[in-house]
PDB file of C-alpha atoms in Angstrom:
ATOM      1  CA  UNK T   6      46.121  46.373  32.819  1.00 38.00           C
ATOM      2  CA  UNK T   7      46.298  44.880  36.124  1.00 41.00           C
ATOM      3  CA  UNK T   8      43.590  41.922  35.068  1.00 41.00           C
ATOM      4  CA  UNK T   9      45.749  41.110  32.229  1.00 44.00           C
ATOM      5  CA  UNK T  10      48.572  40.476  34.660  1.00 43.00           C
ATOM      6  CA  UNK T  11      45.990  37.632  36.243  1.00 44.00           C
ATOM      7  CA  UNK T  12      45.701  35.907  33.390  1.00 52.00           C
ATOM      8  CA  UNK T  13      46.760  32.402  33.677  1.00 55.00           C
ATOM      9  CA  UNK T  14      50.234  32.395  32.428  1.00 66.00           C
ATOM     10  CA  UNK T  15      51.498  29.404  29.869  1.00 67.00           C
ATOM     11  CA  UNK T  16      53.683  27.663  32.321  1.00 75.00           C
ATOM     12  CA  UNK T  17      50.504  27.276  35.147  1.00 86.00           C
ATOM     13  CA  UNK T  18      48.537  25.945  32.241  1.00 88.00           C
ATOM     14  CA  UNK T  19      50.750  23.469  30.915  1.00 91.00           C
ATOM     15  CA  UNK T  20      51.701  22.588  34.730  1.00 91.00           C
ATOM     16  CA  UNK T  21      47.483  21.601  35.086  1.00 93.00           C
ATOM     17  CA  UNK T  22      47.196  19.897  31.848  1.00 94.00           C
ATOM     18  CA  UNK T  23      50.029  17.435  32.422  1.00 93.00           C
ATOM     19  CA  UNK T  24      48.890  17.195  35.958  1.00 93.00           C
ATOM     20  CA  UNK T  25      45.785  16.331  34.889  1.00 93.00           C
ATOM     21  CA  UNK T  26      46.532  13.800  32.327  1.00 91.00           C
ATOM     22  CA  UNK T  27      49.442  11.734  35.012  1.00 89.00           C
ATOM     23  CA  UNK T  28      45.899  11.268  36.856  1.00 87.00           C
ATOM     24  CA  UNK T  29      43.771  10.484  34.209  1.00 87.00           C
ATOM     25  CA  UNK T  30      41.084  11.197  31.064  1.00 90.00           C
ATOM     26  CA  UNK T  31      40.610  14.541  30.368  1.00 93.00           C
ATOM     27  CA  UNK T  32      36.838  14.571  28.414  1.00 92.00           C
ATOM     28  CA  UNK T  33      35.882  17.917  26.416  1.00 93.00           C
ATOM     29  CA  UNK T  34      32.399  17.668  28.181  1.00 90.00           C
ATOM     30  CA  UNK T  35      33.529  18.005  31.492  1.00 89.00           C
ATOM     31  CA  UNK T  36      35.548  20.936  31.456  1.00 93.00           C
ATOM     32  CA  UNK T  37      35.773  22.792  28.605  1.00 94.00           C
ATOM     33  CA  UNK T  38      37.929  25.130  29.736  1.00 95.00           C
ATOM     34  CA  UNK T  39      40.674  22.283  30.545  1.00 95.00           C
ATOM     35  CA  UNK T  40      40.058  20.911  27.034  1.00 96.00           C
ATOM     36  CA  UNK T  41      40.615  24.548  25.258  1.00 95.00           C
ATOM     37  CA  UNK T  42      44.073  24.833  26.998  1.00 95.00           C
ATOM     38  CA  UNK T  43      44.982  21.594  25.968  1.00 96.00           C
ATOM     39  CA  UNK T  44      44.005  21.792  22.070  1.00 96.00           C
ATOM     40  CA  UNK T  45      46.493  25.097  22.068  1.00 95.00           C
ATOM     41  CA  UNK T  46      48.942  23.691  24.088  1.00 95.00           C
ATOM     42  CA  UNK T  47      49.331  20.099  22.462  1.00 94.00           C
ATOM     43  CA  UNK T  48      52.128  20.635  20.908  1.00 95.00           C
ATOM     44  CA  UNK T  49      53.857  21.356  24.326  1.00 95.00           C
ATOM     45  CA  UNK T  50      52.033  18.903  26.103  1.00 95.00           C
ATOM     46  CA  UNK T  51      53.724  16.264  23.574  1.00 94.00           C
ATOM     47  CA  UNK T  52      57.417  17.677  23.825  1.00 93.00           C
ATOM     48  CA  UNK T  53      57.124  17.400  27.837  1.00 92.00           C
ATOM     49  CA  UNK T  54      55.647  13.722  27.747  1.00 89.00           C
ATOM     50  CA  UNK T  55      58.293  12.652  25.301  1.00 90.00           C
ATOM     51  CA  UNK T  56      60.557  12.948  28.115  1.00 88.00           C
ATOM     52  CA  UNK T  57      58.984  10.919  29.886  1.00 85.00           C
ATOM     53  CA  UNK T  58      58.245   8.201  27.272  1.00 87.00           C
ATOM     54  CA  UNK T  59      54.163   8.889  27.283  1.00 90.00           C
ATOM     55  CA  UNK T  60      52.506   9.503  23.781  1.00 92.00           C
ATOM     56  CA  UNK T  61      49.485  12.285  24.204  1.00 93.00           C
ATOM     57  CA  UNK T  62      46.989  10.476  22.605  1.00 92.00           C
ATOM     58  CA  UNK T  63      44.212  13.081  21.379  1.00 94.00           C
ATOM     59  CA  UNK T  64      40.962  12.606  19.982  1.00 93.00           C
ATOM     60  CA  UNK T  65      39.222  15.848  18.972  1.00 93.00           C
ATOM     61  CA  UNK T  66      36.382  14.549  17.133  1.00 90.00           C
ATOM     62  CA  UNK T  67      35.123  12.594  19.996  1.00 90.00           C
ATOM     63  CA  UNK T  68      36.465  14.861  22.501  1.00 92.00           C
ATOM     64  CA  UNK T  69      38.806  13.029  24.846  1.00 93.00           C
ATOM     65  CA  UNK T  70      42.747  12.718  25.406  1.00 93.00           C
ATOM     66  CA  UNK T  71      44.852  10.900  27.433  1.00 92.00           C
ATOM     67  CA  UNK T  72      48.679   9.805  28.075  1.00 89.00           C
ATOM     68  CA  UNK T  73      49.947   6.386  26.860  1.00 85.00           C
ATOM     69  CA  UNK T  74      53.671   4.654  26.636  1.00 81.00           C
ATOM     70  CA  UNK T  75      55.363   5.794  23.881  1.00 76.00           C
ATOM     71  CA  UNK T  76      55.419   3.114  20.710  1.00 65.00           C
ATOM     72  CA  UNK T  77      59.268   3.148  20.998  1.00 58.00           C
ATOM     73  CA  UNK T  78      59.157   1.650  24.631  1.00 52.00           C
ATOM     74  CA  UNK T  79      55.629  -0.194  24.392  1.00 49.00           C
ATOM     75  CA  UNK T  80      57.063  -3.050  23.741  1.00 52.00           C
ATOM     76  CA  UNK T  81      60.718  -2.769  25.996  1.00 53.00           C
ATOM     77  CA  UNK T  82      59.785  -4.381  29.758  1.00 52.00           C
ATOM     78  CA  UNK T  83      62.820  -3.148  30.791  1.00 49.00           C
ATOM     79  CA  UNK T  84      61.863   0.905  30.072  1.00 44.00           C
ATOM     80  CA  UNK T  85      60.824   2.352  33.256  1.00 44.00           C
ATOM     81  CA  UNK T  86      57.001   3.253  33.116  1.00 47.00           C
ATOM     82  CA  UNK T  87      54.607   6.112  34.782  1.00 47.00           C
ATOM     83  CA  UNK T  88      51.612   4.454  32.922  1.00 49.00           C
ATOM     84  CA  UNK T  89      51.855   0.849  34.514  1.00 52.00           C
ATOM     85  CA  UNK T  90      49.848  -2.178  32.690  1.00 57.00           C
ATOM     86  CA  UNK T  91      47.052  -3.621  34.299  1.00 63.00           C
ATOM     87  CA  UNK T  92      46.532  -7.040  33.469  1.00 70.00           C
ATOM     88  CA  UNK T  93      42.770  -7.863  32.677  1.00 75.00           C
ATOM     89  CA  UNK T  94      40.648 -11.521  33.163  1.00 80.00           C
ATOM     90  CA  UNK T  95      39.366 -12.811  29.935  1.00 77.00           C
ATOM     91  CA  UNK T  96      35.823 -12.264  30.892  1.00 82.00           C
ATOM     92  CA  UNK T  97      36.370  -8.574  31.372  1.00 86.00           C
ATOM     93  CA  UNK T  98      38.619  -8.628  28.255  1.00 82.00           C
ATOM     94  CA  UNK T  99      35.981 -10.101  25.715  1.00 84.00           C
ATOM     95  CA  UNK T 100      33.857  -7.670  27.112  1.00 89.00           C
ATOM     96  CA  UNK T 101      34.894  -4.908  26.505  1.00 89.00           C
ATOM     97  CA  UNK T 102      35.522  -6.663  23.065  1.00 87.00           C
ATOM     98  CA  UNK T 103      31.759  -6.731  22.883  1.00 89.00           C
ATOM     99  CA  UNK T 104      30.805  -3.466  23.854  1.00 92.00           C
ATOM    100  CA  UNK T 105      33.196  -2.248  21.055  1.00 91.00           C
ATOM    101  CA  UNK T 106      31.695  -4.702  18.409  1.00 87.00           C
ATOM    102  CA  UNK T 107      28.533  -3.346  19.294  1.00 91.00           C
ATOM    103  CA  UNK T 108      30.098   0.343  19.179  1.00 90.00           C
ATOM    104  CA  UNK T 109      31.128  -0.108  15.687  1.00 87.00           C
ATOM    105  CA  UNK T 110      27.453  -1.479  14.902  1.00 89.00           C
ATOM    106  CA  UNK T 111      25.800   1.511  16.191  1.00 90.00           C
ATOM    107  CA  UNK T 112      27.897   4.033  14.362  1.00 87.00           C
ATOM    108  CA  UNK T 113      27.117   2.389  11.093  1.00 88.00           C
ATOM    109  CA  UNK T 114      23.961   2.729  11.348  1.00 84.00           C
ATOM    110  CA  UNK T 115      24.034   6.561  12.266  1.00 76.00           C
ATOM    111  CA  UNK T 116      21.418   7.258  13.923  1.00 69.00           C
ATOM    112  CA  UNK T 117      22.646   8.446  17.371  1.00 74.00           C
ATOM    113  CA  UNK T 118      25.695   9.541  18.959  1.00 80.00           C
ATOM    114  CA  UNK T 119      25.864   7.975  22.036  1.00 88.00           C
ATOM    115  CA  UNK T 120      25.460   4.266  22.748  1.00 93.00           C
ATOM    116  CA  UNK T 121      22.862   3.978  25.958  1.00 94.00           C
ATOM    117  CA  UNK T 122      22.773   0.210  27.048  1.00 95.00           C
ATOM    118  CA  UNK T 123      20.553  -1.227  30.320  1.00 95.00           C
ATOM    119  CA  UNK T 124      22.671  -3.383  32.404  1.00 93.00           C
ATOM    120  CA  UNK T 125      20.172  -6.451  30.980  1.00 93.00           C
ATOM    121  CA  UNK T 126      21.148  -5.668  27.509  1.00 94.00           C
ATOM    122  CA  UNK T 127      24.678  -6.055  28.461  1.00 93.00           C
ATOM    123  CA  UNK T 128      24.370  -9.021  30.298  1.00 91.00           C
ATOM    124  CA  UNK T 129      22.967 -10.833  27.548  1.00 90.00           C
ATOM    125  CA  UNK T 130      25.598  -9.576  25.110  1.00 89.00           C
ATOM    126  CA  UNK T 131      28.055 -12.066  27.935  1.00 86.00           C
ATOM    127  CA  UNK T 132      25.648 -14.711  28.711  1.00 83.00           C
ATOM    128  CA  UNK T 133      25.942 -16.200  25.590  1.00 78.00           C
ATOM    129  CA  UNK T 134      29.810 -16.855  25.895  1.00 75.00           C
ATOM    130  CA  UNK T 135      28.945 -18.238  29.591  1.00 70.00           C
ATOM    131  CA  UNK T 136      28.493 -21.713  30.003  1.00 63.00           C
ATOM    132  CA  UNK T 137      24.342 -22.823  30.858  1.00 64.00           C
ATOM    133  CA  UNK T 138      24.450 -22.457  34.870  1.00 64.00           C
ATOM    134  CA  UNK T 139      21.725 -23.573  37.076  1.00 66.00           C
ATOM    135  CA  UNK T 140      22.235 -20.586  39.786  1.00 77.00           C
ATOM    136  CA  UNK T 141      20.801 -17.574  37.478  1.00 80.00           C
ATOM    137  CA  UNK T 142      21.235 -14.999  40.423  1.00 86.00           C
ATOM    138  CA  UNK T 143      25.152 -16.125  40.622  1.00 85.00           C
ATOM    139  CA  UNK T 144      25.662 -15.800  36.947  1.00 84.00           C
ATOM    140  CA  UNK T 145      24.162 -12.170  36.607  1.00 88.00           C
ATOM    141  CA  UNK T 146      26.227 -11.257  39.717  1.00 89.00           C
ATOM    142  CA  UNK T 147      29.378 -12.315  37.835  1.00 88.00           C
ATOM    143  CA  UNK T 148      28.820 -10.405  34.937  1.00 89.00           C
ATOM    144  CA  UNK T 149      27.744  -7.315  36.730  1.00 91.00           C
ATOM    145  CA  UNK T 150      30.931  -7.508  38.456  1.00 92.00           C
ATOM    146  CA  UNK T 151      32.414  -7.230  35.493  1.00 92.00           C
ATOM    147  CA  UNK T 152      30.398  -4.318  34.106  1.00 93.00           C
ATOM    148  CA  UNK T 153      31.528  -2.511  37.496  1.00 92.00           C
ATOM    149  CA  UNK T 154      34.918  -2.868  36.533  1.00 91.00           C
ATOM    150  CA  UNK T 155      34.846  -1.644  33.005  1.00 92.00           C
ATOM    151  CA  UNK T 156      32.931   0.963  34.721  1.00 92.00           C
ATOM    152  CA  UNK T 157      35.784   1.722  36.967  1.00 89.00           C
ATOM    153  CA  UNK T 158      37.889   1.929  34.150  1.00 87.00           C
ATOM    154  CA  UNK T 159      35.986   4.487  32.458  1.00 88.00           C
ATOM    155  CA  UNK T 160      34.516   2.642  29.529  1.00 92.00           C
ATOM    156  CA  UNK T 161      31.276   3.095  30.829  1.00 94.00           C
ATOM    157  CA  UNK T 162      29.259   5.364  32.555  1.00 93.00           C
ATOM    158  CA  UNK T 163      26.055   5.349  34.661  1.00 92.00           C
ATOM    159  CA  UNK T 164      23.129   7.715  33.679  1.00 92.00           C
ATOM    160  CA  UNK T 165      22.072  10.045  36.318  1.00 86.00           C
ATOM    161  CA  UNK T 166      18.203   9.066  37.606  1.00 81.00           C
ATOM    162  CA  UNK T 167      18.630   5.925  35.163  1.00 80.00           C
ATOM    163  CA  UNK T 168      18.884   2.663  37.560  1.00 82.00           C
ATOM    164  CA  UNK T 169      21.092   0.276  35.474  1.00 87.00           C
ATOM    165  CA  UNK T 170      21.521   2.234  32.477  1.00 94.00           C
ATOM    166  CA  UNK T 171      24.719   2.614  31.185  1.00 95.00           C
ATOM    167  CA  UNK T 172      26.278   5.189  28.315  1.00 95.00           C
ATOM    168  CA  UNK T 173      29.575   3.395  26.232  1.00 95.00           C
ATOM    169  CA  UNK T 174      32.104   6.161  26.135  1.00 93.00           C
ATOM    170  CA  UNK T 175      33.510   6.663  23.192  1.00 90.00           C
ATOM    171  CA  UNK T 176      37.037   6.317  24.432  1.00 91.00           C
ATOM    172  CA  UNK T 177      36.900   2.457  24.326  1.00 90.00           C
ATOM    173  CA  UNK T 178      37.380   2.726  20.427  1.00 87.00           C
ATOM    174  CA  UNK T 179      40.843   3.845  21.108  1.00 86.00           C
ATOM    175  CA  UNK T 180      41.596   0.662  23.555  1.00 83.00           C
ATOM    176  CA  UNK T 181      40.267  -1.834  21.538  1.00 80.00           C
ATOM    177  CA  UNK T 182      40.617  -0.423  17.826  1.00 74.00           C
ATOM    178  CA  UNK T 183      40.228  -1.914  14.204  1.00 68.00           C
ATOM    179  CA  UNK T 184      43.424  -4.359  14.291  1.00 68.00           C
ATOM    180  CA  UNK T 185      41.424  -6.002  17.533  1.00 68.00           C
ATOM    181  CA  UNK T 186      38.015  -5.856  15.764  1.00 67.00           C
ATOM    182  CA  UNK T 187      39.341  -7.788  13.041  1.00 68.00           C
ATOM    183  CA  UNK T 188      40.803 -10.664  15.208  1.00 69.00           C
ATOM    184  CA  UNK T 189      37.705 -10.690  16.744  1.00 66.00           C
ATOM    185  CA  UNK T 190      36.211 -14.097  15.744  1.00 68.00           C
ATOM    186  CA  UNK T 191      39.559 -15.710  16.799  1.00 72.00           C
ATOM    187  CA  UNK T 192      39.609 -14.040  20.027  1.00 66.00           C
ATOM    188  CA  UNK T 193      36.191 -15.180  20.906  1.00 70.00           C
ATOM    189  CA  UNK T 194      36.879 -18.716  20.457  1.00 71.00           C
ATOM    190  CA  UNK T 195      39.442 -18.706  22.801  1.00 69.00           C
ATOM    191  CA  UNK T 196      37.793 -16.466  25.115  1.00 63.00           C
ATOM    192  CA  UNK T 197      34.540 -18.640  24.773  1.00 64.00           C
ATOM    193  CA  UNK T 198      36.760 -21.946  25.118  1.00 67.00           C
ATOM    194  CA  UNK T 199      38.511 -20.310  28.864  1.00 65.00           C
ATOM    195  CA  UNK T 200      35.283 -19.007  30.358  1.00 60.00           C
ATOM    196  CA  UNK T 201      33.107 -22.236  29.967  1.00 60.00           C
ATOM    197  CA  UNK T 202      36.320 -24.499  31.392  1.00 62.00           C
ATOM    198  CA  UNK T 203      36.703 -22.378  33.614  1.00 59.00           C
ATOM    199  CA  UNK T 204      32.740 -22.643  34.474  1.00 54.00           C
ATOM    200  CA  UNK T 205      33.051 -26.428  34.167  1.00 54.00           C
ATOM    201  CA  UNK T 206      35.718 -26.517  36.717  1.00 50.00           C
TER     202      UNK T 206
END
C-alpha cells in the first residue's frame, strides 16, 4: 500500500510535462516514459497552455510534441508571447526548405524511415543556389555554418561515431509543411535572387 502512495501523482506529472515543453521538444525516443505521461495527459496539457496562448502541437506517428502560439494570437504582435519568434537569414531559411523537399522525396519512395545525409551531400543541395566563388574553403565554411545552426535548432542531428553525418528529424515537416512546399519554386527564386546579390556585393 505504501508504494502506491509513491506513485507519481497527476499534478507532479503534468507540472514536468509543461515544464518540459516551456524548454523545449519532447521526442518519444528519448524518454519514453516522459512521452507516455504526455499521450494520457494531453488533454490537460492543452487546457493549461490555452491559458497561456500556446497550442500543444502533437505528433504521435512520428513521435514528437512541442508548444507553439496559439492560431488566435499568431498573427496579433501586440499578444504577449512565451514562445518568442526568431527571425531566420534567407540562406538558413531555403535550407531548411531543402532539407524538407528532400524529406518529402524520401518518404515517397518508402524505403527507409530516417533520412541520413553527409554534411557533403548537404552542401551540394546549397551550392547550387550560391553564386560560383573562387575561395572553395570560404564557401563550404558558410554553408556549414548554416548546417550548425539548423542543427542548433533541432532539425538535424549528428550521428554518434559518424564524422559529418547528419540524421533530418522528422520534426522539420511540421515547420515547413505542405502550404510552404507548394510555394516552393517561388520561394527559391527569390531566395536564389538575395543570396547571389548578396554574394556579388
Amino acid at each position: 500500500m505504501e508504494q502506491n502512495n509513491a506513485t507519481v501523482s497527476p499534478d507532479s506529472a503534468l507540472s514536468t510535462l509543461i515544464i518540459s515543453l516551456l524548454k523545449g521538444v519532447i521526442y518519444q525516443e528519448n524518454d519514453p516514459h516522459l512521452w507516455g505521461a504526455l499521450l494520457r495527459l494531453q488533454i490537460q496539457v492543452r487546457d493549461y497552455c490555452r491559458v497561456m496562448n500556446l497550442e500543444l502541437h502533437l505528433d504521435e506517428a512520428e513521435g514528437y510534441a512541442f508548444l507553439r502560439s496559439s492560431a488566435d494570437e499568431a498573427d496579433d504582435e501586440s499578444a504577449p508571447r512565451l514562445i518568442s519568434r526568431r527571425p531566420l537569414s534567407f540562406p538558413v531559411s531555403l535550407l531548411l526548405a531543402l532539407l524538407r523537399k528532400k524529406m518529402a522525396e524520401f518518404d515517397a519512395s518508402g524505403s527507409e524511415t530516417r533520412l541520413i545525409l553527409t554534411q557533403d551531400q548537404i552542401i551540394d543541395l546549397l551550392r547550387v543556389f550560391m553564386a560560383e566563388s573562387t575561395n572553395e574553403v570560404r564557401l563550404v565554411d558558410q554553408i556549414s555554418r548554416h548546417i550548425n545552426k539548423i542543427s542548433e535548432m533541432g532539425f538535424l542531428r549528428p550521428l554518434r561515431n559518424q564524422n559529418q553525418t547528419w540524421e533530418v528529424r522528422r520534426i522539420l515537416k511540421a515547420f515547413v509543411d505542405a502550404q510552404w512546399l507548394s510555394d516552393f519554386d517561388a520561394r527559391l527564386q527569390a531566395y536564389n535572387q538575395y543570396i547571389r546579390g548578396e554574394n556579388h556585393d
